[in-house]
Short mmCIF file of C-alpha atoms in Angstrom, two decimals:
data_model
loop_
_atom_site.label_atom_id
_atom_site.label_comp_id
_atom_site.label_asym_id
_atom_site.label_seq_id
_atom_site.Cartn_x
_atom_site.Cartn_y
_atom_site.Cartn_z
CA UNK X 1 50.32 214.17 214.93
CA UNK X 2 52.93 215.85 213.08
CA UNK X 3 55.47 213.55 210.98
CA UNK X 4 58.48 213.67 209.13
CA UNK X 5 57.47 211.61 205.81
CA UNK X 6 59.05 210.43 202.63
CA UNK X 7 56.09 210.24 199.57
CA UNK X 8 56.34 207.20 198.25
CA UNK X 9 53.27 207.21 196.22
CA UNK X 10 50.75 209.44 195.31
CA UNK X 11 47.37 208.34 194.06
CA UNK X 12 44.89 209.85 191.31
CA UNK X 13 43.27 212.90 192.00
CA UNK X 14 38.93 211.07 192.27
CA UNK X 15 36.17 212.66 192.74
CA UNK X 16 32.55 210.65 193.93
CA UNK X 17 29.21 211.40 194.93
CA UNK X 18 27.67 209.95 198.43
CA UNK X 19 24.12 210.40 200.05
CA UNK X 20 25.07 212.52 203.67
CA UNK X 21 23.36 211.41 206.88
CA UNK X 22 20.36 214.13 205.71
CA UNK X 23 19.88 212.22 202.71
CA UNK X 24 21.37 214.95 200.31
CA UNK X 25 24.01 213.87 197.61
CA UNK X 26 27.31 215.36 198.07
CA UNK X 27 30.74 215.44 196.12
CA UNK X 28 34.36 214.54 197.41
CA UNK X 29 37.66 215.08 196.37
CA UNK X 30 40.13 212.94 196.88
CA UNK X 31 43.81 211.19 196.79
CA UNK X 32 45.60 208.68 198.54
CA UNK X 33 49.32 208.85 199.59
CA UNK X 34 51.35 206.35 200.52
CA UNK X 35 54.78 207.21 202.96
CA UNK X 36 56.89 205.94 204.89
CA UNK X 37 58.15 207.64 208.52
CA UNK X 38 60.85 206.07 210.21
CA UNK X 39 60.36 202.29 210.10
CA UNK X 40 56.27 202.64 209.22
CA UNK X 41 54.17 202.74 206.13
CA UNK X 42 51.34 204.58 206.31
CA UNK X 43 48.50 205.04 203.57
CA UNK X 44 46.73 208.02 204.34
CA UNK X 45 43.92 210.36 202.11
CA UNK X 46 43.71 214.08 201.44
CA UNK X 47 40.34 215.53 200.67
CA UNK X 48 39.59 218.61 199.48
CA UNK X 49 42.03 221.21 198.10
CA UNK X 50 44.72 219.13 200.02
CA UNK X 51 44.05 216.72 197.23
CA UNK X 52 44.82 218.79 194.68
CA UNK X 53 47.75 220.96 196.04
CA UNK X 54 49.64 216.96 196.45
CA UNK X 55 50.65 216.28 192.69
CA UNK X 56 52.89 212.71 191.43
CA UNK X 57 55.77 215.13 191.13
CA UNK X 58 56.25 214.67 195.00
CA UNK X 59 56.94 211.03 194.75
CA UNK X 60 60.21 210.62 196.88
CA UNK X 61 60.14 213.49 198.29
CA UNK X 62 60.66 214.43 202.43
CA UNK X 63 57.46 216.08 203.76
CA UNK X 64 56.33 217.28 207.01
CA UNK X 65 52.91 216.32 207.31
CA UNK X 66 50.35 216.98 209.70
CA UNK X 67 47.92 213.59 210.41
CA UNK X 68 45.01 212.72 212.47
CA UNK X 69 42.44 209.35 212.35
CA UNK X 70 38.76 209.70 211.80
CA UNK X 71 36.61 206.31 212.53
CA UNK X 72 33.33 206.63 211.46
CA UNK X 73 30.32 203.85 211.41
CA UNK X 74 28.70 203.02 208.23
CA UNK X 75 26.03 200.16 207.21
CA UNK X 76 26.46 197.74 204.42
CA UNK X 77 24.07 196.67 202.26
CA UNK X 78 22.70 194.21 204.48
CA UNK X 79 22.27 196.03 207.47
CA UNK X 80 25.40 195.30 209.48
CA UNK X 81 27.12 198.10 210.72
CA UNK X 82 31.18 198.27 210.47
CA UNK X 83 33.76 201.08 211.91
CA UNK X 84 35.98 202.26 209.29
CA UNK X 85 39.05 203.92 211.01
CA UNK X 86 41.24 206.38 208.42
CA UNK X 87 44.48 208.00 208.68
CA UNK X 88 43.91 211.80 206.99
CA UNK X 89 46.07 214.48 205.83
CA UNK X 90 45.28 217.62 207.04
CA UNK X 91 48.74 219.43 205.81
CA UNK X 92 51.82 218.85 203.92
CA UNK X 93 55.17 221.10 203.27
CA UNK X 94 58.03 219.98 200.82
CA UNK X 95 60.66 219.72 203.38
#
């Protein structure tokens, strides 16, 4: 989905390791952004050099960003298995 968006916040720039379904360890980039659009909030993570092209500078600012959801299963510690559903950035233009 494509949005209109105002930045409201922008998250630190993290970086962490995680063990792939192969078994191999592999690094992420990372930020979080909150906006708003229209009436809703959304909190939503860039990855990659998406995270790094969005800088604190564009708090406040109107963006059109481009959004999709990812749900993915994972296992806790324990065994159980959860669905984690995410809302990810996959573009964003100062409007």
């Amino acid at each position: 989905m494509e949005k209109l968006a105002k930045i409201i916040e922008v998250g630190n720039l993290n970086t962490r390791t995680y063990t792939d379904r192969n078994g191999q360890s592999q690094t992420i980039t990372s930020r979080q952004v909150m906006m708003k659009c229209g009436e809703d909030t959304l909190y939503a993570e860039a990855t990659g050099d998406r995270a790094v092209q969005i800088t604190s500078e564009m708090n406040g600012t109107a963006c059109w960003v481009r959004l999709g959801l990812t749900a993915r299963k994972g296992q806790r510690a324990d065994g159980t298995e959860f669905t984690m559903t995410n809302i990810n950035i996959y573009s964003i233009e100062k409007f």
